Every structure is written in structure tokens, then in C-alpha cells.
JSON list of C-alpha atoms in Angstrom, two decimals:
[
{"chain": "A", "resi": 175, "resn": "MET", "atom": "CA", "xyz": [-22.86, -23.81, 15.54]},
{"chain": "A", "resi": 176, "resn": "ILE", "atom": "CA", "xyz": [-21.02, -20.55, 14.71]},
{"chain": "A", "resi": 177, "resn": "PRO", "atom": "CA", "xyz": [-20.47, -18.27, 17.73]},
{"chain": "A", "resi": 178, "resn": "THR", "atom": "CA", "xyz": [-22.62, -15.15, 17.68]},
{"chain": "A", "resi": 179, "resn": "SER", "atom": "CA", "xyz": [-19.66, -12.74, 17.82]},
{"chain": "A", "resi": 180, "resn": "LEU", "atom": "CA", "xyz": [-17.89, -14.45, 14.90]},
{"chain": "A", "resi": 181, "resn": "SER", "atom": "CA", "xyz": [-21.10, -14.59, 12.90]},
{"chain": "A", "resi": 182, "resn": "SER", "atom": "CA", "xyz": [-21.78, -10.89, 13.43]},
{"chain": "A", "resi": 183, "resn": "LYS", "atom": "CA", "xyz": [-18.24, -9.99, 12.29]},
{"chain": "A", "resi": 184, "resn": "PHE", "atom": "CA", "xyz": [-18.64, -11.86, 9.02]},
{"chain": "A", "resi": 185, "resn": "GLN", "atom": "CA", "xyz": [-22.09, -10.39, 8.47]},
{"chain": "A", "resi": 186, "resn": "GLY", "atom": "CA", "xyz": [-20.48, -6.97, 8.61]},
{"chain": "A", "resi": 187, "resn": "VAL", "atom": "CA", "xyz": [-17.94, -7.81, 5.91]},
{"chain": "A", "resi": 188, "resn": "ILE", "atom": "CA", "xyz": [-20.50, -9.30, 3.52]},
{"chain": "A", "resi": 189, "resn": "SER", "atom": "CA", "xyz": [-22.81, -6.42, 2.70]},
{"chain": "A", "resi": 190, "resn": "MET", "atom": "CA", "xyz": [-23.34, -3.90, -0.06]},
{"chain": "A", "resi": 191, "resn": "ASN", "atom": "CA", "xyz": [-21.45, -1.23, 1.90]},
{"chain": "A", "resi": 192, "resn": "ALA", "atom": "CA", "xyz": [-18.55, -3.62, 2.43]},
{"chain": "A", "resi": 193, "resn": "PHE", "atom": "CA", "xyz": [-18.55, -4.53, -1.25]},
{"chain": "A", "resi": 194, "resn": "ARG", "atom": "CA", "xyz": [-18.24, -0.84, -2.15]},
{"chain": "A", "resi": 195, "resn": "CYS", "atom": "CA", "xyz": [-15.15, -0.65, 0.07]},
{"chain": "A", "resi": 196, "resn": "TYR", "atom": "CA", "xyz": [-13.56, -3.70, -1.54]},
{"chain": "A", "resi": 197, "resn": "LEU", "atom": "CA", "xyz": [-14.30, -2.37, -5.02]},
{"chain": "A", "resi": 198, "resn": "SER", "atom": "CA", "xyz": [-12.85, 1.01, -4.04]},
{"chain": "A", "resi": 199, "resn": "GLU", "atom": "CA", "xyz": [-9.66, -0.67, -2.83]},
{"chain": "A", "resi": 200, "resn": "PHE", "atom": "CA", "xyz": [-9.48, -2.65, -6.06]},
{"chain": "A", "resi": 201, "resn": "ILE", "atom": "CA", "xyz": [-9.83, 0.43, -8.26]},
{"chain": "A", "resi": 202, "resn": "SER", "atom": "CA", "xyz": [-7.38, 2.58, -6.30]},
{"chain": "A", "resi": 203, "resn": "THR", "atom": "CA", "xyz": [-4.78, -0.20, -5.98]},
{"chain": "A", "resi": 204, "resn": "PHE", "atom": "CA", "xyz": [-5.10, -1.04, -9.68]},
{"chain": "A", "resi": 205, "resn": "PHE", "atom": "CA", "xyz": [-4.44, 2.57, -10.63]},
{"chain": "A", "resi": 206, "resn": "PHE", "atom": "CA", "xyz": [-1.48, 2.88, -8.27]},
{"chain": "A", "resi": 207, "resn": "VAL", "atom": "CA", "xyz": [0.25, -0.34, -9.36]},
{"chain": "A", "resi": 208, "resn": "LEU", "atom": "CA", "xyz": [-0.34, 0.46, -13.02]},
{"chain": "A", "resi": 209, "resn": "ALA", "atom": "CA", "xyz": [1.39, 3.82, -12.56]},
{"chain": "A", "resi": 210, "resn": "ALA", "atom": "CA", "xyz": [4.14, 2.63, -10.20]},
{"chain": "A", "resi": 211, "resn": "VAL", "atom": "CA", "xyz": [5.21, -0.41, -12.22]},
{"chain": "A", "resi": 212, "resn": "GLY", "atom": "CA", "xyz": [4.47, 1.27, -15.53]},
{"chain": "A", "resi": 213, "resn": "SER", "atom": "CA", "xyz": [6.72, 4.20, -14.64]},
{"chain": "A", "resi": 214, "resn": "VAL", "atom": "CA", "xyz": [9.67, 1.83, -14.32]},
{"chain": "A", "resi": 215, "resn": "MET", "atom": "CA", "xyz": [8.95, 0.44, -17.77]},
{"chain": "A", "resi": 216, "resn": "SER", "atom": "CA", "xyz": [8.55, 3.97, -19.12]},
{"chain": "A", "resi": 217, "resn": "SER", "atom": "CA", "xyz": [11.90, 5.07, -17.67]},
{"chain": "A", "resi": 218, "resn": "ARG", "atom": "CA", "xyz": [13.62, 2.10, -19.31]},
{"chain": "A", "resi": 219, "resn": "LYS", "atom": "CA", "xyz": [12.07, 3.01, -22.64]},
{"chain": "A", "resi": 220, "resn": "LEU", "atom": "CA", "xyz": [13.14, 6.65, -22.36]},
{"chain": "A", "resi": 221, "resn": "MET", "atom": "CA", "xyz": [16.70, 5.73, -21.36]},
{"chain": "A", "resi": 222, "resn": "ALA", "atom": "CA", "xyz": [17.10, 2.94, -23.90]},
{"chain": "A", "resi": 223, "resn": "GLY", "atom": "CA", "xyz": [17.26, 0.20, -21.28]},
{"chain": "A", "resi": 224, "resn": "ASP", "atom": "CA", "xyz": [19.66, 1.95, -18.90]},
{"chain": "A", "resi": 225, "resn": "VAL", "atom": "CA", "xyz": [18.64, 0.91, -15.37]},
{"chain": "A", "resi": 226, "resn": "THR", "atom": "CA", "xyz": [21.48, 2.64, -13.53]},
{"chain": "A", "resi": 227, "resn": "GLY", "atom": "CA", "xyz": [20.94, 6.29, -14.48]},
{"chain": "A", "resi": 228, "resn": "PRO", "atom": "CA", "xyz": [19.38, 8.82, -12.09]},
{"chain": "A", "resi": 229, "resn": "PHE", "atom": "CA", "xyz": [16.13, 8.96, -14.05]},
{"chain": "A", "resi": 230, "resn": "SER", "atom": "CA", "xyz": [15.57, 5.26, -13.37]},
{"chain": "A", "resi": 231, "resn": "VAL", "atom": "CA", "xyz": [14.84, 6.31, -9.77]},
{"chain": "A", "resi": 232, "resn": "LEU", "atom": "CA", "xyz": [13.53, 9.85, -10.28]},
{"chain": "A", "resi": 233, "resn": "ILE", "atom": "CA", "xyz": [10.74, 8.93, -12.70]},
{"chain": "A", "resi": 234, "resn": "PRO", "atom": "CA", "xyz": [9.30, 6.10, -10.53]},
{"chain": "A", "resi": 235, "resn": "ALA", "atom": "CA", "xyz": [9.59, 8.31, -7.43]},
{"chain": "A", "resi": 236, "resn": "ILE", "atom": "CA", "xyz": [7.53, 11.07, -9.03]},
{"chain": "A", "resi": 237, "resn": "ALA", "atom": "CA", "xyz": [5.03, 8.54, -10.38]},
{"chain": "A", "resi": 238, "resn": "ASN", "atom": "CA", "xyz": [4.70, 6.92, -6.95]},
{"chain": "A", "resi": 239, "resn": "ALA", "atom": "CA", "xyz": [4.07, 10.27, -5.30]},
{"chain": "A", "resi": 240, "resn": "PHE", "atom": "CA", "xyz": [1.44, 11.42, -7.79]},
{"chain": "A", "resi": 241, "resn": "ALA", "atom": "CA", "xyz": [-0.25, 8.03, -8.19]},
{"chain": "A", "resi": 242, "resn": "LEU", "atom": "CA", "xyz": [-0.45, 7.26, -4.48]},
{"chain": "A", "resi": 243, "resn": "SER", "atom": "CA", "xyz": [-1.83, 10.72, -3.66]},
{"chain": "A", "resi": 244, "resn": "SER", "atom": "CA", "xyz": [-4.54, 10.28, -6.30]},
{"chain": "A", "resi": 245, "resn": "SER", "atom": "CA", "xyz": [-5.28, 6.66, -5.41]},
{"chain": "A", "resi": 246, "resn": "VAL", "atom": "CA", "xyz": [-5.66, 7.41, -1.70]},
{"chain": "A", "resi": 247, "resn": "TYR", "atom": "CA", "xyz": [-7.81, 10.45, -2.42]},
{"chain": "A", "resi": 248, "resn": "ILE", "atom": "CA", "xyz": [-10.33, 8.65, -4.66]},
{"chain": "A", "resi": 249, "resn": "SER", "atom": "CA", "xyz": [-10.99, 6.00, -2.01]},
{"chain": "A", "resi": 250, "resn": "TRP", "atom": "CA", "xyz": [-10.37, 8.09, 1.12]},
{"chain": "A", "resi": 251, "resn": "ASN", "atom": "CA", "xyz": [-14.02, 8.50, 2.13]},
{"chain": "A", "resi": 252, "resn": "ILE", "atom": "CA", "xyz": [-15.11, 5.04, 0.97]},
{"chain": "A", "resi": 253, "resn": "SER", "atom": "CA", "xyz": [-12.61, 2.42, 2.11]},
{"chain": "A", "resi": 254, "resn": "GLY", "atom": "CA", "xyz": [-10.10, 4.62, 3.89]},
{"chain": "A", "resi": 255, "resn": "GLY", "atom": "CA", "xyz": [-7.69, 4.67, 0.95]},
{"chain": "A", "resi": 256, "resn": "HIS", "atom": "CA", "xyz": [-5.35, 1.91, 2.12]},
{"chain": "A", "resi": 257, "resn": "VAL", "atom": "CA", "xyz": [-3.98, 0.85, -1.31]},
{"chain": "A", "resi": 258, "resn": "ASN", "atom": "CA", "xyz": [-1.38, -1.22, 0.55]},
{"chain": "A", "resi": 259, "resn": "PRO", "atom": "CA", "xyz": [-1.59, -4.42, 2.62]},
{"chain": "A", "resi": 260, "resn": "ALA", "atom": "CA", "xyz": [0.87, -2.89, 5.12]},
{"chain": "A", "resi": 261, "resn": "VAL", "atom": "CA", "xyz": [-1.55, -0.03, 5.78]},
{"chain": "A", "resi": 262, "resn": "THR", "atom": "CA", "xyz": [-4.44, -2.48, 6.11]},
{"chain": "A", "resi": 263, "resn": "PHE", "atom": "CA", "xyz": [-2.41, -4.62, 8.51]},
{"chain": "A", "resi": 264, "resn": "GLY", "atom": "CA", "xyz": [-1.58, -1.57, 10.60]},
{"chain": "A", "resi": 265, "resn": "MET", "atom": "CA", "xyz": [-5.25, -0.58, 10.75]},
{"chain": "A", "resi": 266, "resn": "ALA", "atom": "CA", "xyz": [-6.17, -4.12, 11.84]},
{"chain": "A", "resi": 267, "resn": "VAL", "atom": "CA", "xyz": [-3.45, -4.21, 14.52]},
{"chain": "A", "resi": 268, "resn": "ALA", "atom": "CA", "xyz": [-4.68, -0.86, 15.83]},
{"chain": "A", "resi": 269, "resn": "GLY", "atom": "CA", "xyz": [-8.24, -2.20, 15.99]},
{"chain": "A", "resi": 270, "resn": "ARG", "atom": "CA", "xyz": [-9.59, 0.27, 13.45]},
{"chain": "A", "resi": 271, "resn": "ILE", "atom": "CA", "xyz": [-10.85, -2.46, 11.16]},
{"chain": "A", "resi": 272, "resn": "SER", "atom": "CA", "xyz": [-11.73, -6.09, 11.86]},
{"chain": "A", "resi": 273, "resn": "VAL", "atom": "CA", "xyz": [-9.53, -9.00, 10.81]},
{"chain": "A", "resi": 274, "resn": "PRO", "atom": "CA", "xyz": [-12.12, -10.37, 8.33]},
{"chain": "A", "resi": 275, "resn": "THR", "atom": "CA", "xyz": [-12.37, -6.92, 6.74]},
{"chain": "A", "resi": 276, "resn": "ALA", "atom": "CA", "xyz": [-8.59, -6.75, 6.48]},
{"chain": "A", "resi": 277, "resn": "LEU", "atom": "CA", "xyz": [-8.52, -10.12, 4.71]},
{"chain": "A", "resi": 278, "resn": "PHE", "atom": "CA", "xyz": [-11.06, -8.95, 2.14]},
{"chain": "A", "resi": 279, "resn": "TYR", "atom": "CA", "xyz": [-9.06, -5.73, 1.65]},
{"chain": "A", "resi": 280, "resn": "TRP", "atom": "CA", "xyz": [-5.93, -7.78, 1.08]},
{"chain": "A", "resi": 281, "resn": "THR", "atom": "CA", "xyz": [-7.72, -9.93, -1.49]},
{"chain": "A", "resi": 282, "resn": "SER", "atom": "CA", "xyz": [-8.92, -6.86, -3.38]},
{"chain": "A", "resi": 283, "resn": "GLN", "atom": "CA", "xyz": [-5.46, -5.30, -3.33]},
{"chain": "A", "resi": 284, "resn": "MET", "atom": "CA", "xyz": [-3.68, -8.46, -4.50]},
{"chain": "A", "resi": 285, "resn": "ILE", "atom": "CA", "xyz": [-6.10, -9.10, -7.35]},
{"chain": "A", "resi": 286, "resn": "ALA", "atom": "CA", "xyz": [-5.89, -5.45, -8.41]},
{"chain": "A", "resi": 287, "resn": "SER", "atom": "CA", "xyz": [-2.09, -5.55, -8.46]},
{"chain": "A", "resi": 288, "resn": "LEU", "atom": "CA", "xyz": [-2.08, -8.76, -10.49]},
{"chain": "A", "resi": 289, "resn": "MET", "atom": "CA", "xyz": [-4.57, -7.32, -12.98]},
{"chain": "A", "resi": 290, "resn": "ALA", "atom": "CA", "xyz": [-2.58, -4.10, -13.38]},
{"chain": "A", "resi": 291, "resn": "CYS", "atom": "CA", "xyz": [0.63, -6.01, -14.09]},
{"chain": "A", "resi": 292, "resn": "LEU", "atom": "CA", "xyz": [-1.18, -8.27, -16.55]},
{"chain": "A", "resi": 293, "resn": "VAL", "atom": "CA", "xyz": [-2.43, -5.19, -18.40]},
{"chain": "A", "resi": 294, "resn": "LEU", "atom": "CA", "xyz": [1.15, -3.93, -18.64]},
{"chain": "A", "resi": 295, "resn": "LYS", "atom": "CA", "xyz": [2.40, -7.31, -19.83]},
{"chain": "A", "resi": 296, "resn": "VAL", "atom": "CA", "xyz": [-0.25, -7.56, -22.55]},
{"chain": "A", "resi": 297, "resn": "THR", "atom": "CA", "xyz": [0.01, -3.97, -23.78]},
{"chain": "A", "resi": 298, "resn": "VAL", "atom": "CA", "xyz": [3.78, -3.39, -23.57]},
{"chain": "A", "resi": 299, "resn": "VAL", "atom": "CA", "xyz": [4.93, -6.48, -25.41]},
{"chain": "A", "resi": 300, "resn": "GLU", "atom": "CA", "xyz": [8.55, -5.43, -25.94]},
{"chain": "A", "resi": 301, "resn": "GLN", "atom": "CA", "xyz": [9.35, -5.27, -22.22]},
{"chain": "A", "resi": 302, "resn": "HIS", "atom": "CA", "xyz": [9.12, -7.62, -19.27]},
{"chain": "A", "resi": 303, "resn": "VAL", "atom": "CA", "xyz": [7.14, -6.46, -16.27]},
{"chain": "A", "resi": 304, "resn": "PRO", "atom": "CA", "xyz": [9.87, -5.41, -13.79]},
{"chain": "A", "resi": 305, "resn": "ILE", "atom": "CA", "xyz": [10.15, -6.87, -10.32]},
{"chain": "A", "resi": 306, "resn": "TYR", "atom": "CA", "xyz": [11.65, -5.42, -7.16]},
{"chain": "A", "resi": 307, "resn": "LYS", "atom": "CA", "xyz": [15.26, -6.49, -6.66]},
{"chain": "A", "resi": 308, "resn": "ILE", "atom": "CA", "xyz": [17.86, -6.18, -3.93]},
{"chain": "A", "resi": 309, "resn": "ALA", "atom": "CA", "xyz": [21.14, -4.46, -4.75]},
{"chain": "A", "resi": 310, "resn": "GLY", "atom": "CA", "xyz": [24.31, -6.51, -4.62]},
{"chain": "A", "resi": 311, "resn": "GLU", "atom": "CA", "xyz": [25.58, -4.65, -1.55]},
{"chain": "A", "resi": 312, "resn": "MET", "atom": "CA", "xyz": [22.40, -5.45, 0.40]},
{"chain": "A", "resi": 313, "resn": "THR", "atom": "CA", "xyz": [21.56, -8.64, 2.27]},
{"chain": "A", "resi": 314, "resn": "GLY", "atom": "CA", "xyz": [18.06, -10.04, 2.42]},
{"chain": "A", "resi": 315, "resn": "PHE", "atom": "CA", "xyz": [17.84, -9.12, 6.10]},
{"chain": "A", "resi": 316, "resn": "GLY", "atom": "CA", "xyz": [19.12, -5.61, 5.48]},
{"chain": "A", "resi": 317, "resn": "ALA", "atom": "CA", "xyz": [16.66, -5.09, 2.64]},
{"chain": "A", "resi": 318, "resn": "SER", "atom": "CA", "xyz": [13.81, -6.34, 4.82]},
{"chain": "A", "resi": 319, "resn": "VAL", "atom": "CA", "xyz": [14.77, -3.94, 7.60]},
{"chain": "A", "resi": 320, "resn": "LEU", "atom": "CA", "xyz": [15.00, -1.07, 5.13]},
{"chain": "A", "resi": 321, "resn": "GLU", "atom": "CA", "xyz": [11.59, -1.89, 3.64]},
{"chain": "A", "resi": 322, "resn": "GLY", "atom": "CA", "xyz": [10.20, -2.10, 7.16]},
{"chain": "A", "resi": 323, "resn": "VAL", "atom": "CA", "xyz": [11.51, 1.34, 8.04]},
{"chain": "A", "resi": 324, "resn": "LEU", "atom": "CA", "xyz": [10.07, 2.80, 4.84]},
{"chain": "A", "resi": 325, "resn": "ALA", "atom": "CA", "xyz": [6.71, 1.19, 5.58]},
{"chain": "A", "resi": 326, "resn": "PHE", "atom": "CA", "xyz": [6.82, 2.51, 9.14]},
{"chain": "A", "resi": 327, "resn": "VAL", "atom": "CA", "xyz": [7.23, 6.06, 7.86]},
{"chain": "A", "resi": 328, "resn": "LEU", "atom": "CA", "xyz": [4.48, 5.58, 5.27]},
{"chain": "A", "resi": 329, "resn": "VAL", "atom": "CA", "xyz": [1.94, 4.01, 7.64]},
{"chain": "A", "resi": 330, "resn": "TYR", "atom": "CA", "xyz": [2.76, 6.53, 10.38]},
{"chain": "A", "resi": 331, "resn": "THR", "atom": "CA", "xyz": [2.00, 9.29, 7.87]},
{"chain": "A", "resi": 332, "resn": "VAL", "atom": "CA", "xyz": [-1.27, 7.57, 6.97]},
{"chain": "A", "resi": 333, "resn": "PHE", "atom": "CA", "xyz": [-2.32, 7.47, 10.63]},
{"chain": "A", "resi": 334, "resn": "THR", "atom": "CA", "xyz": [-1.36, 11.11, 11.06]},
{"chain": "A", "resi": 335, "resn": "ALA", "atom": "CA", "xyz": [-3.25, 12.20, 7.96]},
{"chain": "A", "resi": 336, "resn": "ASN", "atom": "CA", "xyz": [-6.26, 10.12, 8.99]},
{"chain": "A", "resi": 337, "resn": "ASP", "atom": "CA", "xyz": [-6.48, 11.59, 12.50]},
{"chain": "A", "resi": 338, "resn": "PRO", "atom": "CA", "xyz": [-9.64, 13.76, 12.72]},
{"chain": "A", "resi": 339, "resn": "ARG", "atom": "CA", "xyz": [-8.18, 15.60, 15.72]},
{"chain": "A", "resi": 340, "resn": "ARG", "atom": "CA", "xyz": [-5.77, 17.37, 13.37]},
{"chain": "A", "resi": 341, "resn": "GLY", "atom": "CA", "xyz": [-8.64, 18.93, 11.46]},
{"chain": "A", "resi": 342, "resn": "LEU", "atom": "CA", "xyz": [-6.91, 18.61, 8.08]},
{"chain": "A", "resi": 343, "resn": "PRO", "atom": "CA", "xyz": [-8.98, 19.14, 4.91]},
{"chain": "A", "resi": 344, "resn": "THR", "atom": "CA", "xyz": [-9.78, 15.88, 3.11]},
{"chain": "A", "resi": 345, "resn": "ALA", "atom": "CA", "xyz": [-7.52, 16.66, 0.15]},
{"chain": "A", "resi": 346, "resn": "VAL", "atom": "CA", "xyz": [-4.44, 17.46, 2.23]},
{"chain": "A", "resi": 347, "resn": "GLY", "atom": "CA", "xyz": [-3.85, 14.05, 3.84]},
{"chain": "A", "resi": 348, "resn": "PRO", "atom": "CA", "xyz": [-3.42, 12.09, 0.58]},
{"chain": "A", "resi": 349, "resn": "ILE", "atom": "CA", "xyz": [-0.95, 14.68, -0.69]},
{"chain": "A", "resi": 350, "resn": "PHE", "atom": "CA", "xyz": [1.37, 14.19, 2.29]},
{"chain": "A", "resi": 351, "resn": "ILE", "atom": "CA", "xyz": [1.05, 10.41, 1.96]},
{"chain": "A", "resi": 352, "resn": "GLY", "atom": "CA", "xyz": [2.13, 10.67, -1.67]},
{"chain": "A", "resi": 353, "resn": "PHE", "atom": "CA", "xyz": [5.04, 12.95, -0.74]},
{"chain": "A", "resi": 354, "resn": "VAL", "atom": "CA", "xyz": [6.46, 10.49, 1.77]},
{"chain": "A", "resi": 355, "resn": "ALA", "atom": "CA", "xyz": [6.09, 7.59, -0.68]},
{"chain": "A", "resi": 356, "resn": "GLY", "atom": "CA", "xyz": [8.00, 9.50, -3.35]},
{"chain": "A", "resi": 357, "resn": "ALA", "atom": "CA", "xyz": [10.71, 10.45, -0.86]},
{"chain": "A", "resi": 358, "resn": "ASN", "atom": "CA", "xyz": [11.06, 6.82, 0.23]},
{"chain": "A", "resi": 359, "resn": "VAL", "atom": "CA", "xyz": [11.52, 5.67, -3.36]},
{"chain": "A", "resi": 360, "resn": "LEU", "atom": "CA", "xyz": [14.23, 8.29, -3.89]},
{"chain": "A", "resi": 361, "resn": "ALA", "atom": "CA", "xyz": [15.99, 7.20, -0.71]},
{"chain": "A", "resi": 362, "resn": "ALA", "atom": "CA", "xyz": [15.83, 3.43, -1.09]},
{"chain": "A", "resi": 363, "resn": "GLY", "atom": "CA", "xyz": [14.98, 2.71, -4.72]},
{"chain": "A", "resi": 364, "resn": "PRO", "atom": "CA", "xyz": [18.55, 1.79, -5.73]},
{"chain": "A", "resi": 365, "resn": "PHE", "atom": "CA", "xyz": [18.97, -0.51, -2.73]},
{"chain": "A", "resi": 366, "resn": "SER", "atom": "CA", "xyz": [15.76, -2.46, -2.08]},
{"chain": "A", "resi": 367, "resn": "GLY", "atom": "CA", "xyz": [13.48, -1.05, -4.75]},
{"chain": "A", "resi": 368, "resn": "GLY", "atom": "CA", "xyz": [11.48, 1.09, -2.35]},
{"chain": "A", "resi": 369, "resn": "SER", "atom": "CA", "xyz": [8.36, -1.05, -2.62]},
{"chain": "A", "resi": 370, "resn": "MET", "atom": "CA", "xyz": [6.73, -0.53, 0.80]},
{"chain": "A", "resi": 371, "resn": "ASN", "atom": "CA", "xyz": [3.75, -2.34, -0.71]},
{"chain": "A", "resi": 372, "resn": "PRO", "atom": "CA", "xyz": [3.46, -6.15, -0.60]},
{"chain": "A", "resi": 373, "resn": "ALA", "atom": "CA", "xyz": [0.63, -6.12, -3.17]},
{"chain": "A", "resi": 374, "resn": "CYS", "atom": "CA", "xyz": [2.73, -4.22, -5.70]},
{"chain": "A", "resi": 375, "resn": "ALA", "atom": "CA", "xyz": [5.65, -6.61, -5.23]},
{"chain": "A", "resi": 376, "resn": "PHE", "atom": "CA", "xyz": [3.35, -9.64, -5.43]},
{"chain": "A", "resi": 377, "resn": "GLY", "atom": "CA", "xyz": [1.63, -8.63, -8.66]},
{"chain": "A", "resi": 378, "resn": "SER", "atom": "CA", "xyz": [4.83, -7.90, -10.55]},
{"chain": "A", "resi": 379, "resn": "ALA", "atom": "CA", "xyz": [6.51, -11.08, -9.25]},
{"chain": "A", "resi": 380, "resn": "MET", "atom": "CA", "xyz": [3.51, -13.19, -10.23]},
{"chain": "A", "resi": 381, "resn": "VAL", "atom": "CA", "xyz": [3.45, -11.87, -13.79]},
{"chain": "A", "resi": 382, "resn": "TYR", "atom": "CA", "xyz": [7.23, -11.96, -14.15]},
{"chain": "A", "resi": 383, "resn": "GLY", "atom": "CA", "xyz": [7.32, -15.50, -12.80]},
{"chain": "A", "resi": 384, "resn": "SER", "atom": "CA", "xyz": [9.92, -15.10, -10.06]},
{"chain": "A", "resi": 385, "resn": "PHE", "atom": "CA", "xyz": [9.37, -14.90, -6.32]},
{"chain": "A", "resi": 386, "resn": "LYS", "atom": "CA", "xyz": [13.00, -14.48, -5.35]},
{"chain": "A", "resi": 387, "resn": "ASN", "atom": "CA", "xyz": [13.36, -12.44, -2.15]},
{"chain": "A", "resi": 388, "resn": "GLN", "atom": "CA", "xyz": [9.59, -11.95, -2.07]},
{"chain": "A", "resi": 389, "resn": "ALA", "atom": "CA", "xyz": [9.60, -12.40, 1.72]},
{"chain": "A", "resi": 390, "resn": "VAL", "atom": "CA", "xyz": [11.59, -9.14, 1.97]},
{"chain": "A", "resi": 391, "resn": "TYR", "atom": "CA", "xyz": [8.62, -7.22, 0.59]},
{"chain": "A", "resi": 392, "resn": "TRP", "atom": "CA", "xyz": [6.15, -8.86, 2.95]},
{"chain": "A", "resi": 393, "resn": "VAL", "atom": "CA", "xyz": [7.88, -9.32, 6.31]},
{"chain": "A", "resi": 394, "resn": "GLY", "atom": "CA", "xyz": [9.49, -5.88, 6.42]},
{"chain": "A", "resi": 395, "resn": "PRO", "atom": "CA", "xyz": [6.48, -3.76, 5.38]},
{"chain": "A", "resi": 396, "resn": "LEU", "atom": "CA", "xyz": [3.97, -5.69, 7.50]},
{"chain": "A", "resi": 397, "resn": "LEU", "atom": "CA", "xyz": [6.11, -5.44, 10.63]},
{"chain": "A", "resi": 398, "resn": "GLY", "atom": "CA", "xyz": [6.86, -1.80, 9.89]},
{"chain": "A", "resi": 399, "resn": "GLY", "atom": "CA", "xyz": [3.19, -1.01, 9.36]},
{"chain": "A", "resi": 400, "resn": "ALA", "atom": "CA", "xyz": [2.12, -2.77, 12.55]},
{"chain": "A", "resi": 401, "resn": "THR", "atom": "CA", "xyz": [4.82, -1.01, 14.57]},
{"chain": "A", "resi": 402, "resn": "ALA", "atom": "CA", "xyz": [3.78, 2.39, 13.20]},
{"chain": "A", "resi": 403, "resn": "ALA", "atom": "CA", "xyz": [0.17, 1.73, 14.15]},
{"chain": "A", "resi": 404, "resn": "LEU", "atom": "CA", "xyz": [1.06, 0.71, 17.70]},
{"chain": "A", "resi": 405, "resn": "VAL", "atom": "CA", "xyz": [3.47, 3.60, 18.21]},
{"chain": "A", "resi": 406, "resn": "TYR", "atom": "CA", "xyz": [1.05, 6.22, 16.91]},
{"chain": "A", "resi": 407, "resn": "ASP", "atom": "CA", "xyz": [-2.04, 4.99, 18.75]},
{"chain": "A", "resi": 408, "resn": "ASN", "atom": "CA", "xyz": [-0.41, 4.01, 22.04]},
{"chain": "A", "resi": 409, "resn": "VAL", "atom": "CA", "xyz": [2.71, 6.13, 22.49]},
{"chain": "A", "resi": 410, "resn": "VAL", "atom": "CA", "xyz": [2.83, 9.31, 20.44]},
{"chain": "A", "resi": 411, "resn": "VAL", "atom": "CA", "xyz": [-0.86, 10.18, 20.17]},
{"chain": "A", "resi": 412, "resn": "PRO", "atom": "CA", "xyz": [-2.76, 7.96, 22.62]},
{"chain": "A", "resi": 413, "resn": "ALA", "atom": "CA", "xyz": [-6.52, 8.08, 22.28]},
{"chain": "A", "resi": 414, "resn": "GLU", "atom": "CA", "xyz": [-7.99, 10.41, 24.89]},
{"chain": "A", "resi": 415, "resn": "ASP", "atom": "CA", "xyz": [-11.44, 10.62, 23.37]},
{"chain": "A", "resi": 416, "resn": "ASP", "atom": "CA", "xyz": [-13.94, 8.13, 21.99]},
{"chain": "A", "resi": 417, "resn": "ARG", "atom": "CA", "xyz": [-12.09, 6.31, 19.22]},
{"chain": "A", "resi": 418, "resn": "GLY", "atom": "CA", "xyz": [-15.33, 4.90, 17.89]},
{"chain": "A", "resi": 419, "resn": "SER", "atom": "CA", "xyz": [-15.97, 7.95, 15.73]},
{"chain": "A", "resi": 420, "resn": "SER", "atom": "CA", "xyz": [-12.57, 7.63, 14.03]},
{"chain": "A", "resi": 421, "resn": "ASN", "atom": "CA", "xyz": [-13.24, 4.00, 13.09]},
{"chain": "A", "resi": 422, "resn": "ASP", "atom": "CA", "xyz": [-15.55, 5.24, 10.37]},
{"chain": "A", "resi": 423, "resn": "ASP", "atom": "CA", "xyz": [-12.78, 7.50, 9.09]},
{"chain": "A", "resi": 424, "resn": "ALA", "atom": "CA", "xyz": [-10.35, 4.60, 8.77]},
{"chain": "A", "resi": 425, "resn": "THR", "atom": "CA", "xyz": [-12.69, 2.42, 6.74]},
{"chain": "A", "resi": 426, "resn": "GLY", "atom": "CA", "xyz": [-16.12, 2.49, 5.27]},
{"chain": "A", "resi": 427, "resn": "VAL", "atom": "CA", "xyz": [-16.94, -0.97, 6.70]}
]
């Protein structure tokens, strides 16, 4: 017999409202990955295959900033606008969403990323879907730490933008989230790729057919996201009021 508490948790994640959240995460993640990975392919086309020029980083950084701002905004009031398993993991660690909900979010994000990369593979036949790579001067550990730091900054910004006590207008939070993502790509793109998003790295690796160093883009961002959640909620801005009202702001489930 299934325990009552466990049964009630799964009832909450299998409902029409929950389905809307999963669909929202799918749509927003699909759009983001399509733009983020597609911008790398676009930059290669514009620079005749040159992957070392400054525009190979600048174009994806701008695309990441614009796409993430838009993707977060369109799902902000439905699913919370996670668009990233690291953000979802941070929300789960902070207790803002349940573990079953986080798993369904992850599933939606991973499928969306895979579908976006498949669309790019089918439509842009003269290029391979690019994957995130580590520069020669970086070790796997160093790249993982760097990705973790980038994810920490990103998830910390998400928590800040999502805090109702700041009284920010709905449209402002996603803009700052996009800004920090673009800045991170500019800072770390040439070294670790500046992924910060396990779903984005997974989709491109799956379509490309290589999972080399894939752990870098999972371990680092997930640990960074969890650390950011714990630091924000328990150290920097500890909850002094009823946190129950903010749960609805973090997710629609």
C-alpha cells in the first residue's frame, strides 16, 4: 500500500495544472535551446567556419541573453520559468517545489532540448549540431568548477528575481536573468563553453552522438545551483515571513 504522503505528492504532479507547467517548460526550453545552439551554428556560417574569432563568442552570448530572457518571461507565471535543470534542482533543494515535480520538469526540459537540436540537425543539413567542449588549457575538474560557478551566479539571480519581497515588476526579473547568462557566456565561452544548462548540453550531445565530458555539464551546474539556493534562502536572505506564498511564485504546481 502506498503511503498517504507519497500518494498525495504524486497526485499533485499529475493534474491538468501540472501538465500546463510541464508544457510551459517544454516550450520555453525548446525555444531557448533552439536559439542558443542555433546561434553557434549561425556564427560559424557567418565566419566561414572560423571558431576562434571574437564573434564566435559574442553572437552566442547575445543570443543566450535575449533567448533566456524571453523564455523565462513566457513561462514565468505558469511554471516559474526554470528552463534549466540546475534551476529546477535549486528550487527542489530549497523546498520550493517537490522532488516529483522537479523530475517531471527535468523530463520536459530534456525532451525539449533534444527536439530543438533535432530540428537544427534536420533543417541545417550542411552543419553538425555543435556540442560544448573544454579548451585544451582546461582540465575536466577545472571546467566543472567553472560551470558550477557560472550556474551559481545564474541560479542566485533567478532566486533574487523571483523574490516577491523585492517588489520587482514581472518583466524585469527575466531581463536580469538573461543579462547574467549572456555575461557568463562571454566570460567562460572560450574555456568551458558557458553552458550552465545540463539540458542544453544533453540535447546537443545526444544529436551529435558524443557524450565526452558530459559529466562536466551536469555535476558543476547542479552543485552550483543547489549551493546558490541554500545560500540565498538560508544565509543571505533568510525567510522571515511565511514562505508558503512564494511557493506559488516559484512554480505553478
